[in-house]
PDB file of C-alpha atoms in Angstrom:
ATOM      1  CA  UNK A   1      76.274   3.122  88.853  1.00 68.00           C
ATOM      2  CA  UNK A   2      78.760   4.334  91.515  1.00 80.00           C
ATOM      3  CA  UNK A   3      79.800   2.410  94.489  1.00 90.00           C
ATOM      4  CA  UNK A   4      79.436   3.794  97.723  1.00 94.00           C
ATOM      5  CA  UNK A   5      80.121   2.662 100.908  1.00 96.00           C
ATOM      6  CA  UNK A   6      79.200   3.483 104.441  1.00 97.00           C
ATOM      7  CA  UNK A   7      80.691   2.244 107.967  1.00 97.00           C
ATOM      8  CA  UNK A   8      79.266   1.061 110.416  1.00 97.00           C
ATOM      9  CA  UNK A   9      76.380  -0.982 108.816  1.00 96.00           C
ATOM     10  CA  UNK A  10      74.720  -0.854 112.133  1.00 96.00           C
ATOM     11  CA  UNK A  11      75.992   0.440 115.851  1.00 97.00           C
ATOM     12  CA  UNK A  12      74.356   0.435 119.185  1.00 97.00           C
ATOM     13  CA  UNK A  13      75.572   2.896 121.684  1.00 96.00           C
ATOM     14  CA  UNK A  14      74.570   3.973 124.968  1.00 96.00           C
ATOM     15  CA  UNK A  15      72.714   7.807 125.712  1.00 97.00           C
ATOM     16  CA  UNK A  16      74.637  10.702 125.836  1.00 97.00           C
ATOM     17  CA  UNK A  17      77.540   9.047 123.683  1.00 97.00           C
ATOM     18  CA  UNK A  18      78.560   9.685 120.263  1.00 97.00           C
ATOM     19  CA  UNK A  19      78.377   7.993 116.987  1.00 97.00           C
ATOM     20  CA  UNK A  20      80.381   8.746 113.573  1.00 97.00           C
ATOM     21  CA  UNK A  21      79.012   7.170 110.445  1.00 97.00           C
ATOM     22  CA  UNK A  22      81.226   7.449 107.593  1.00 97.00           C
ATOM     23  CA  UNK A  23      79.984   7.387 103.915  1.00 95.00           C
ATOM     24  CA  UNK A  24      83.061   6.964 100.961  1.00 94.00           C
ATOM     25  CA  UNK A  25      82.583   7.450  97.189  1.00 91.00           C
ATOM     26  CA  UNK A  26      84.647   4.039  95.974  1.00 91.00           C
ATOM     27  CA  UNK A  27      84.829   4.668  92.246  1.00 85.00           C
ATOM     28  CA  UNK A  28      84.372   8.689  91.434  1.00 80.00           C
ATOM     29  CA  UNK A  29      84.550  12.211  92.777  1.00 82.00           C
ATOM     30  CA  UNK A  30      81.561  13.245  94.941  1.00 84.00           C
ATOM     31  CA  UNK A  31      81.279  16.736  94.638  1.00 83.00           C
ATOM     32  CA  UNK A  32      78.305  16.857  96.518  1.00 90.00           C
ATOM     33  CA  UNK A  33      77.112  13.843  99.278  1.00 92.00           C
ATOM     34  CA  UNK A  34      73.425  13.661 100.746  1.00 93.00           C
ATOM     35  CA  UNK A  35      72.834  12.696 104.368  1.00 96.00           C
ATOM     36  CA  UNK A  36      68.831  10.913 104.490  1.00 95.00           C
ATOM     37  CA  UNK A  37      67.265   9.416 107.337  1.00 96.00           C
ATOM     38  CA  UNK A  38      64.368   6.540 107.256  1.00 93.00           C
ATOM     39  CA  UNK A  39      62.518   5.330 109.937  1.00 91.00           C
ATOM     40  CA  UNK A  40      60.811   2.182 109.746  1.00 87.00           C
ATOM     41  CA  UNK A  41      58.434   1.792 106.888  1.00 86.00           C
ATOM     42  CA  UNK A  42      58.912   5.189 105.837  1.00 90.00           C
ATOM     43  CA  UNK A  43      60.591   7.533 102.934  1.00 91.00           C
ATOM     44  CA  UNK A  44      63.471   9.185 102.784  1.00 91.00           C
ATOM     45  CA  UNK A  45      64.057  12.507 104.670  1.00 93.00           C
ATOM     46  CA  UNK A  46      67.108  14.659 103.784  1.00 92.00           C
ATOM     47  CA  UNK A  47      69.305  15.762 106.521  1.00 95.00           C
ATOM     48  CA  UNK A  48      71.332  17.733 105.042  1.00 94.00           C
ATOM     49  CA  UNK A  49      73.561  18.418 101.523  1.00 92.00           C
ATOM     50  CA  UNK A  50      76.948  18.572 101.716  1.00 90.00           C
ATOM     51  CA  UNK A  51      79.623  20.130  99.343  1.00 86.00           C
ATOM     52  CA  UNK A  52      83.282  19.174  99.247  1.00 82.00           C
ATOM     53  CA  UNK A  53      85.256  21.980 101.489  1.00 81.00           C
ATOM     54  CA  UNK A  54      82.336  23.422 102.876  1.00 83.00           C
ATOM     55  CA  UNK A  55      80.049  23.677 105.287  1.00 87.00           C
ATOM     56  CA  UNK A  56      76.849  21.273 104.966  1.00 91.00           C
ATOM     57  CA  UNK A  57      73.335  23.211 104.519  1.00 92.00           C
ATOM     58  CA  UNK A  58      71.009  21.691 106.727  1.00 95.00           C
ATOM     59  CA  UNK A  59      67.198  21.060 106.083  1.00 93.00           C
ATOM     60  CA  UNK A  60      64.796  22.911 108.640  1.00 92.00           C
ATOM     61  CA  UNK A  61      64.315  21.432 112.125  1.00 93.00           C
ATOM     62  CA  UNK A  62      67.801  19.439 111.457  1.00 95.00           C
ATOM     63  CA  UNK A  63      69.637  20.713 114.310  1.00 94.00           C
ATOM     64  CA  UNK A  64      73.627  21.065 112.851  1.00 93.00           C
ATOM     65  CA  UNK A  65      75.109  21.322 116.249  1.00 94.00           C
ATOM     66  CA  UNK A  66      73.784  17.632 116.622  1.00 96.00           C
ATOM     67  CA  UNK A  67      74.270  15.985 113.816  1.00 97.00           C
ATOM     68  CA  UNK A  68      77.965  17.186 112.783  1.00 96.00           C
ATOM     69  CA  UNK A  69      78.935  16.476 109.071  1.00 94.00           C
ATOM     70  CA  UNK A  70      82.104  17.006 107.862  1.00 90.00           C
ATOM     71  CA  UNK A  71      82.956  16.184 104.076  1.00 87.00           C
ATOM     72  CA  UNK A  72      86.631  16.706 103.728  1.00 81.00           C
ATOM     73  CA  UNK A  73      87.397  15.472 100.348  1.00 86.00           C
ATOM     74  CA  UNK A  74      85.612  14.199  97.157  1.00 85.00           C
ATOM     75  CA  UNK A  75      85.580  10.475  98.606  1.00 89.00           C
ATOM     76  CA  UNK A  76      84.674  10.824 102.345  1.00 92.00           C
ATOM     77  CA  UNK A  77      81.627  12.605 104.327  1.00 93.00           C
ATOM     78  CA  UNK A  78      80.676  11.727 107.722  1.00 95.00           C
ATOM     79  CA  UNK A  79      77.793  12.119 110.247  1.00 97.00           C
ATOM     80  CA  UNK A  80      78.640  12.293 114.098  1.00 97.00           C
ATOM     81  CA  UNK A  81      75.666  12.210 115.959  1.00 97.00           C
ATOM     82  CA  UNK A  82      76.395  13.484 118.822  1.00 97.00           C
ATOM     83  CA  UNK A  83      75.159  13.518 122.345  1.00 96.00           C
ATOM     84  CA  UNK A  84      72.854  10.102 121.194  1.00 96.00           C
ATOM     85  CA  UNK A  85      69.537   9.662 122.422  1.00 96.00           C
ATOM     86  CA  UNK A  86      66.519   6.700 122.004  1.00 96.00           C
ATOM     87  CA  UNK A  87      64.897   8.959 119.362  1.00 95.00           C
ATOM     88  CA  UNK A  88      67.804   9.342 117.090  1.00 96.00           C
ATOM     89  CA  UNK A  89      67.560   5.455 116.909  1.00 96.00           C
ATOM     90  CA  UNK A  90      67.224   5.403 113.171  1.00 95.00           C
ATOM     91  CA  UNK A  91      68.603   4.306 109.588  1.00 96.00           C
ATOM     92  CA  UNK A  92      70.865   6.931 108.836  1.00 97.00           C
ATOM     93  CA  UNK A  93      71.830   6.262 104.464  1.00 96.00           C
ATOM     94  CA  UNK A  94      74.196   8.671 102.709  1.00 96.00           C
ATOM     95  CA  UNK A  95      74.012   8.970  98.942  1.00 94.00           C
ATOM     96  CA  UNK A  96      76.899  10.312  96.746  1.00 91.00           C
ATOM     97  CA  UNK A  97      76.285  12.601  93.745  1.00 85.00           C
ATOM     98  CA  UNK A  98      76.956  16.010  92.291  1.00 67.00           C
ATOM     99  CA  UNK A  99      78.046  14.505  89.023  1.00 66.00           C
ATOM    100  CA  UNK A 100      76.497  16.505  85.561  1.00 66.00           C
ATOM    101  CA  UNK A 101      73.497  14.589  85.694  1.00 69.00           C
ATOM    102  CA  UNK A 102      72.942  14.903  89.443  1.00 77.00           C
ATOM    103  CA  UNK A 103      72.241  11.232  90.003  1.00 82.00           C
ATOM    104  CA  UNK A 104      72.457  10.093  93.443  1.00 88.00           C
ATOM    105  CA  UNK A 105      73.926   6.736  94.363  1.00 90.00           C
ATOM    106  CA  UNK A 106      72.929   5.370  97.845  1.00 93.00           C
ATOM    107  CA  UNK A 107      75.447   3.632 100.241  1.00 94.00           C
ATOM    108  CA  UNK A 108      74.228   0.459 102.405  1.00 95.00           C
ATOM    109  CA  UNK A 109      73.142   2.455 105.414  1.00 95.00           C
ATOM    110  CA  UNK A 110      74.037   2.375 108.932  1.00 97.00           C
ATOM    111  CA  UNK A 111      71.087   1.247 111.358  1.00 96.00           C
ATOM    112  CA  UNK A 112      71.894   3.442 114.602  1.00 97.00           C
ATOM    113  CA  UNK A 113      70.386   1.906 117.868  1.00 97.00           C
ATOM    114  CA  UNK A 114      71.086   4.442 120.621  1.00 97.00           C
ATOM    115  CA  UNK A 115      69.701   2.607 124.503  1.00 96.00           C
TER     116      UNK A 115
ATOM    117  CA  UNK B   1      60.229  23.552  97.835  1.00 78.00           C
ATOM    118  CA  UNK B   2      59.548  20.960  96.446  1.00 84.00           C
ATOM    119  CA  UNK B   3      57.019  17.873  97.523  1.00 91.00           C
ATOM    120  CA  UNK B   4      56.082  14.688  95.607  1.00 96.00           C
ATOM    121  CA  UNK B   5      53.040  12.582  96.248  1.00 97.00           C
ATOM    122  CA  UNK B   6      52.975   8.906  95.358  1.00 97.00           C
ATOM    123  CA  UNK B   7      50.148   6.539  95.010  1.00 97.00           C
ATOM    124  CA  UNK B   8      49.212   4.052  95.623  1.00 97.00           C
ATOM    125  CA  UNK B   9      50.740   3.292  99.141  1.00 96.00           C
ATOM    126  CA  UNK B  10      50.581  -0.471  98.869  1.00 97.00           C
ATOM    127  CA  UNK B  11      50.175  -2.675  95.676  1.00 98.00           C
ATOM    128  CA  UNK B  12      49.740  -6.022  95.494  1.00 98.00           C
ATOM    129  CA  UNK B  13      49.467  -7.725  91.665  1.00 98.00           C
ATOM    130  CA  UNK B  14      49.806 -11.367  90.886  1.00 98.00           C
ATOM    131  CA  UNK B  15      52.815 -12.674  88.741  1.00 98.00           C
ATOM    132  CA  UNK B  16      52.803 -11.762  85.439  1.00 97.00           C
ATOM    133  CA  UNK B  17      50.476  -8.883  85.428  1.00 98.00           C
ATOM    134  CA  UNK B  18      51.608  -5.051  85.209  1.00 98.00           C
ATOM    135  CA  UNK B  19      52.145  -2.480  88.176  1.00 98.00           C
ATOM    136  CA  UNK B  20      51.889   0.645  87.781  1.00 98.00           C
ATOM    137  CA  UNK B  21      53.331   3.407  90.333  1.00 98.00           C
ATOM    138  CA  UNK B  22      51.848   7.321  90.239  1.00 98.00           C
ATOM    139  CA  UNK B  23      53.706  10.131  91.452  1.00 98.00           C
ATOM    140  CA  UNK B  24      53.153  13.936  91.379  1.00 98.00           C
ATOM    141  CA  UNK B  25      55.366  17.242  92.371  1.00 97.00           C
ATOM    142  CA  UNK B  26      54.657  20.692  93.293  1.00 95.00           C
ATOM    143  CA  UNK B  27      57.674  22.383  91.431  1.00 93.00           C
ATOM    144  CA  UNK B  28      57.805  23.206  87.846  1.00 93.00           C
ATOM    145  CA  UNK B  29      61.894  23.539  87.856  1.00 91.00           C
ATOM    146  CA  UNK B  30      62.280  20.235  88.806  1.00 93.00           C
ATOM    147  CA  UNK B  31      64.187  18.805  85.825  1.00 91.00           C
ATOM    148  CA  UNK B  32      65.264  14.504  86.885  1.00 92.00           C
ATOM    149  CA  UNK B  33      62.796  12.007  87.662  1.00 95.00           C
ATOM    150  CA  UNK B  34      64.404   8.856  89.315  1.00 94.00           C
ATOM    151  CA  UNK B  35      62.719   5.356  90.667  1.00 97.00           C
ATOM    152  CA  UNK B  36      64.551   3.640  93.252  1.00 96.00           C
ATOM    153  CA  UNK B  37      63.868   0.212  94.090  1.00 96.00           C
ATOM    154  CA  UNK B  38      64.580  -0.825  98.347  1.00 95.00           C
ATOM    155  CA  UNK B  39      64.422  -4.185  99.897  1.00 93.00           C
ATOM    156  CA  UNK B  40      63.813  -4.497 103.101  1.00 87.00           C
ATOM    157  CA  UNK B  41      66.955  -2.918 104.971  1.00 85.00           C
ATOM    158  CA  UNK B  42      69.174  -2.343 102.080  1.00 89.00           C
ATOM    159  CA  UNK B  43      70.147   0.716 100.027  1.00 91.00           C
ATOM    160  CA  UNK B  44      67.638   2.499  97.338  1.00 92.00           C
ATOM    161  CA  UNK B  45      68.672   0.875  93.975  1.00 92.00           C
ATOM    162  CA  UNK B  46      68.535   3.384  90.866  1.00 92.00           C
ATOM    163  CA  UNK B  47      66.055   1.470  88.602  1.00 95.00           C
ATOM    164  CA  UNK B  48      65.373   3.541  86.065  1.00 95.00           C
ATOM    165  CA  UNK B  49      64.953   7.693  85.908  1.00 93.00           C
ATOM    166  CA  UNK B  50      64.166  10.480  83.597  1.00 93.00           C
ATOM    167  CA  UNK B  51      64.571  14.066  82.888  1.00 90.00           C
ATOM    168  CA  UNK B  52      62.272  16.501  81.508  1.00 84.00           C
ATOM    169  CA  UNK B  53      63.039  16.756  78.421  1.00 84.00           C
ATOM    170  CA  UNK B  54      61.799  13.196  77.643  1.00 84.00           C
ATOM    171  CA  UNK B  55      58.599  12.277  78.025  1.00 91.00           C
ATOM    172  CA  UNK B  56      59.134   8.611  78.328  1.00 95.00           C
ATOM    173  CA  UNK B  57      61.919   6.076  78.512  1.00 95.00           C
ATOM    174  CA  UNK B  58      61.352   2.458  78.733  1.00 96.00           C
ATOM    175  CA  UNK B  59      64.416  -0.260  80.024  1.00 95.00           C
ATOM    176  CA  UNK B  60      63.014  -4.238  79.575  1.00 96.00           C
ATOM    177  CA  UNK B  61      60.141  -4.793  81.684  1.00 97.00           C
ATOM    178  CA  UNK B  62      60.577  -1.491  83.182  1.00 98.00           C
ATOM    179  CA  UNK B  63      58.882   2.004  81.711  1.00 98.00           C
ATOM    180  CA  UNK B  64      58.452   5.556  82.849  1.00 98.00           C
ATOM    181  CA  UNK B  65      56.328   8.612  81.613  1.00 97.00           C
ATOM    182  CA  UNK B  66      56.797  12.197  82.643  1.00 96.00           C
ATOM    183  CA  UNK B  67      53.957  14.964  81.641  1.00 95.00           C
ATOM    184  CA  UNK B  68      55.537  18.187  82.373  1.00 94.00           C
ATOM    185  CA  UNK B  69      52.438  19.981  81.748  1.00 93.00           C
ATOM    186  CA  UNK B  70      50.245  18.309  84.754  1.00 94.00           C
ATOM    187  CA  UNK B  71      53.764  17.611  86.717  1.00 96.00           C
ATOM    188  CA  UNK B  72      53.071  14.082  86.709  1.00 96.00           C
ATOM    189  CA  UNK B  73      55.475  10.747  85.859  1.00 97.00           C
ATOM    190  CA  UNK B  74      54.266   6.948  86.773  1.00 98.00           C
ATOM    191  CA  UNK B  75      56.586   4.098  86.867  1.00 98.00           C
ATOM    192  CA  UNK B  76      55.242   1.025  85.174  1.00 98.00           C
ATOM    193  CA  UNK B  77      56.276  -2.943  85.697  1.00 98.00           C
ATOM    194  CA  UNK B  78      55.379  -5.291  83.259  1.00 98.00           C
ATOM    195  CA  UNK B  79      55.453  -9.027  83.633  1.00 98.00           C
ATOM    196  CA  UNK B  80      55.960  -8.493  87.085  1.00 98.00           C
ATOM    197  CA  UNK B  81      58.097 -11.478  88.885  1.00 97.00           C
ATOM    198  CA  UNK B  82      58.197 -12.077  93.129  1.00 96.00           C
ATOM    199  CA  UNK B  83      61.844 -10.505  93.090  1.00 96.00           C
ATOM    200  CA  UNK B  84      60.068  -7.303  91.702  1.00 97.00           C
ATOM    201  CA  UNK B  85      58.630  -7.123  95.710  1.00 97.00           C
ATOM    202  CA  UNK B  86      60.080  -4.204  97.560  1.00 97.00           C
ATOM    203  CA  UNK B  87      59.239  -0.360  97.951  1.00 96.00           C
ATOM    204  CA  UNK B  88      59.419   2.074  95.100  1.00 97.00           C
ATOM    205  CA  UNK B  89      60.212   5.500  95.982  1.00 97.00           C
ATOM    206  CA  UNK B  90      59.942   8.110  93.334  1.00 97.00           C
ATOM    207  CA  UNK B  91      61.892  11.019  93.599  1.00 95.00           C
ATOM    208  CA  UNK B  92      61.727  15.109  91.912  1.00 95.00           C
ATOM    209  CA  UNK B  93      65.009  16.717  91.682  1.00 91.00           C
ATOM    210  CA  UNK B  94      65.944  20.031  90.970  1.00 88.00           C
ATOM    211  CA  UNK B  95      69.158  19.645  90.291  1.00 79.00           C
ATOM    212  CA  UNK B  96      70.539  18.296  93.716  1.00 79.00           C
ATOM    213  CA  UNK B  97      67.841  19.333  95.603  1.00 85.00           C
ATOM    214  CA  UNK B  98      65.980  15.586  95.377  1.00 89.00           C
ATOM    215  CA  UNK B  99      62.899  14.965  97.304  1.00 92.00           C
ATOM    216  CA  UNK B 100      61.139  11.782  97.874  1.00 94.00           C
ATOM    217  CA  UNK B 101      57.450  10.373  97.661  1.00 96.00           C
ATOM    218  CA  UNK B 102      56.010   8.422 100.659  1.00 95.00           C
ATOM    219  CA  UNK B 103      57.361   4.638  98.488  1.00 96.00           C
ATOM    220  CA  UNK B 104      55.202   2.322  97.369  1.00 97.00           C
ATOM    221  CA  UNK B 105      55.343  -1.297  98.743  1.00 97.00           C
ATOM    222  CA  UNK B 106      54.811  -3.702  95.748  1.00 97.00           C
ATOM    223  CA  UNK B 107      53.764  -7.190  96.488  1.00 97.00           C
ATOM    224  CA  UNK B 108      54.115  -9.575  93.447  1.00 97.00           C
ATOM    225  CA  UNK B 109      52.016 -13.055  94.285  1.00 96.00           C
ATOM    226  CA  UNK B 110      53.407 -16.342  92.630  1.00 93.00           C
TER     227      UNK B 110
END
């Protein structure tokens, strides 16, 4: 399958500061990347889809204006969370995809801590 | 949209004997099936997935059926080993619109 990466694997930052997690497609062209989020012993809950160029489409009761994402080019997406607070403590994983088959490939994840 | 349902929510089986993983979804369009595997803080892992114009593809130990008709699939694990322990998530796609079941967490006893 495809290699993707993400960056940081894990980050602790304070309240009211701001985090950007950045998810790359290694080996092919990502028309489409997937933000999920996963709380402890839990599934997987899409954030938000995100096309190459264009704006992200978020899933209801994701607030956009918080959680920014930005996918610029076939190999790079990223997720600022911004204004960080104890509750978006999470595991934040992106998955790349978009290919004919619509397969999605899952990078490492990024454990956000926010105190 | 779409939601999946997946059963049971814990499984414990000891080594060598099968597992088997249900999972239904609401939407008929929903066209690709995939299983992913997750280990305890580490990425899903594709294991093994379908689309709906098969109605069942097998890889080693590893098998899935899909019945359109009653919008069901199950993932089955023969000869199950103690590195088969992790959670299963099935997943109903749409084309990229992929939704997940609640996972599965299968415990394999030596």
């Amino acid at each position: 399958g495809a290699v993707v990466s993400q960056h940081p694997s894990w980050v602790i930052c304070k309240s009211g500061t701001s985090v950007k997690i950045e998810c790359r497609s290694l080996d092919f062209q990502a028309t489409t990347m997937f933000w999920y989020r996963q709380f402890p012993k839990q599934s997987l809950m899409l954030m938000a889809t995100s096309n190459e160029g264009s704006k992200a489409t978020y899933e209801q009761g994701v607030e956009k204006d918080k959680f920014l994402i930005n996918h610029a080019s076939l190999t790079l997406s990223t997720l600022t969370v911004t204004s960080a607070h104890p509750e978006d403590s999470s595991f934040y994983i992106c998955s790349a995809g978009g290919g004919i088959n619509y397969e999605q490939y899952f990078g490492p994840g990024t454990r956000l801590t926010v105190t | 949209g779409e939601n999946v349902e997946q059963h049971p929510s814990t499984l414990s089986v000891q080594e060598g004997d099968s597992a088997v993983i249900k999972c239904t979804y609401s939407d008929s369009a929903s066209n690709y099936f995939p299983w992913y595997k997750q280990e305890l803080g580490k990425r899903p892992q594709l294991i093994i997935d379908i689309r709906s114009n098969v109605g069942e593809k097998k890889d080693q130990r590893i098998a899935v059926t899909l019945n359109k008709t009653a919008k069901h699939f199950s993932l089955h694990i023969t000869e199950t080993q103690p590195e088969d322990s992790a959670v299963y998530f099935c997943a109903a796609a749409n084309n990229n619109d992929m939704r997940f079941g609640a996972g599965t967490r299968l415990t394999v006893k030596p």
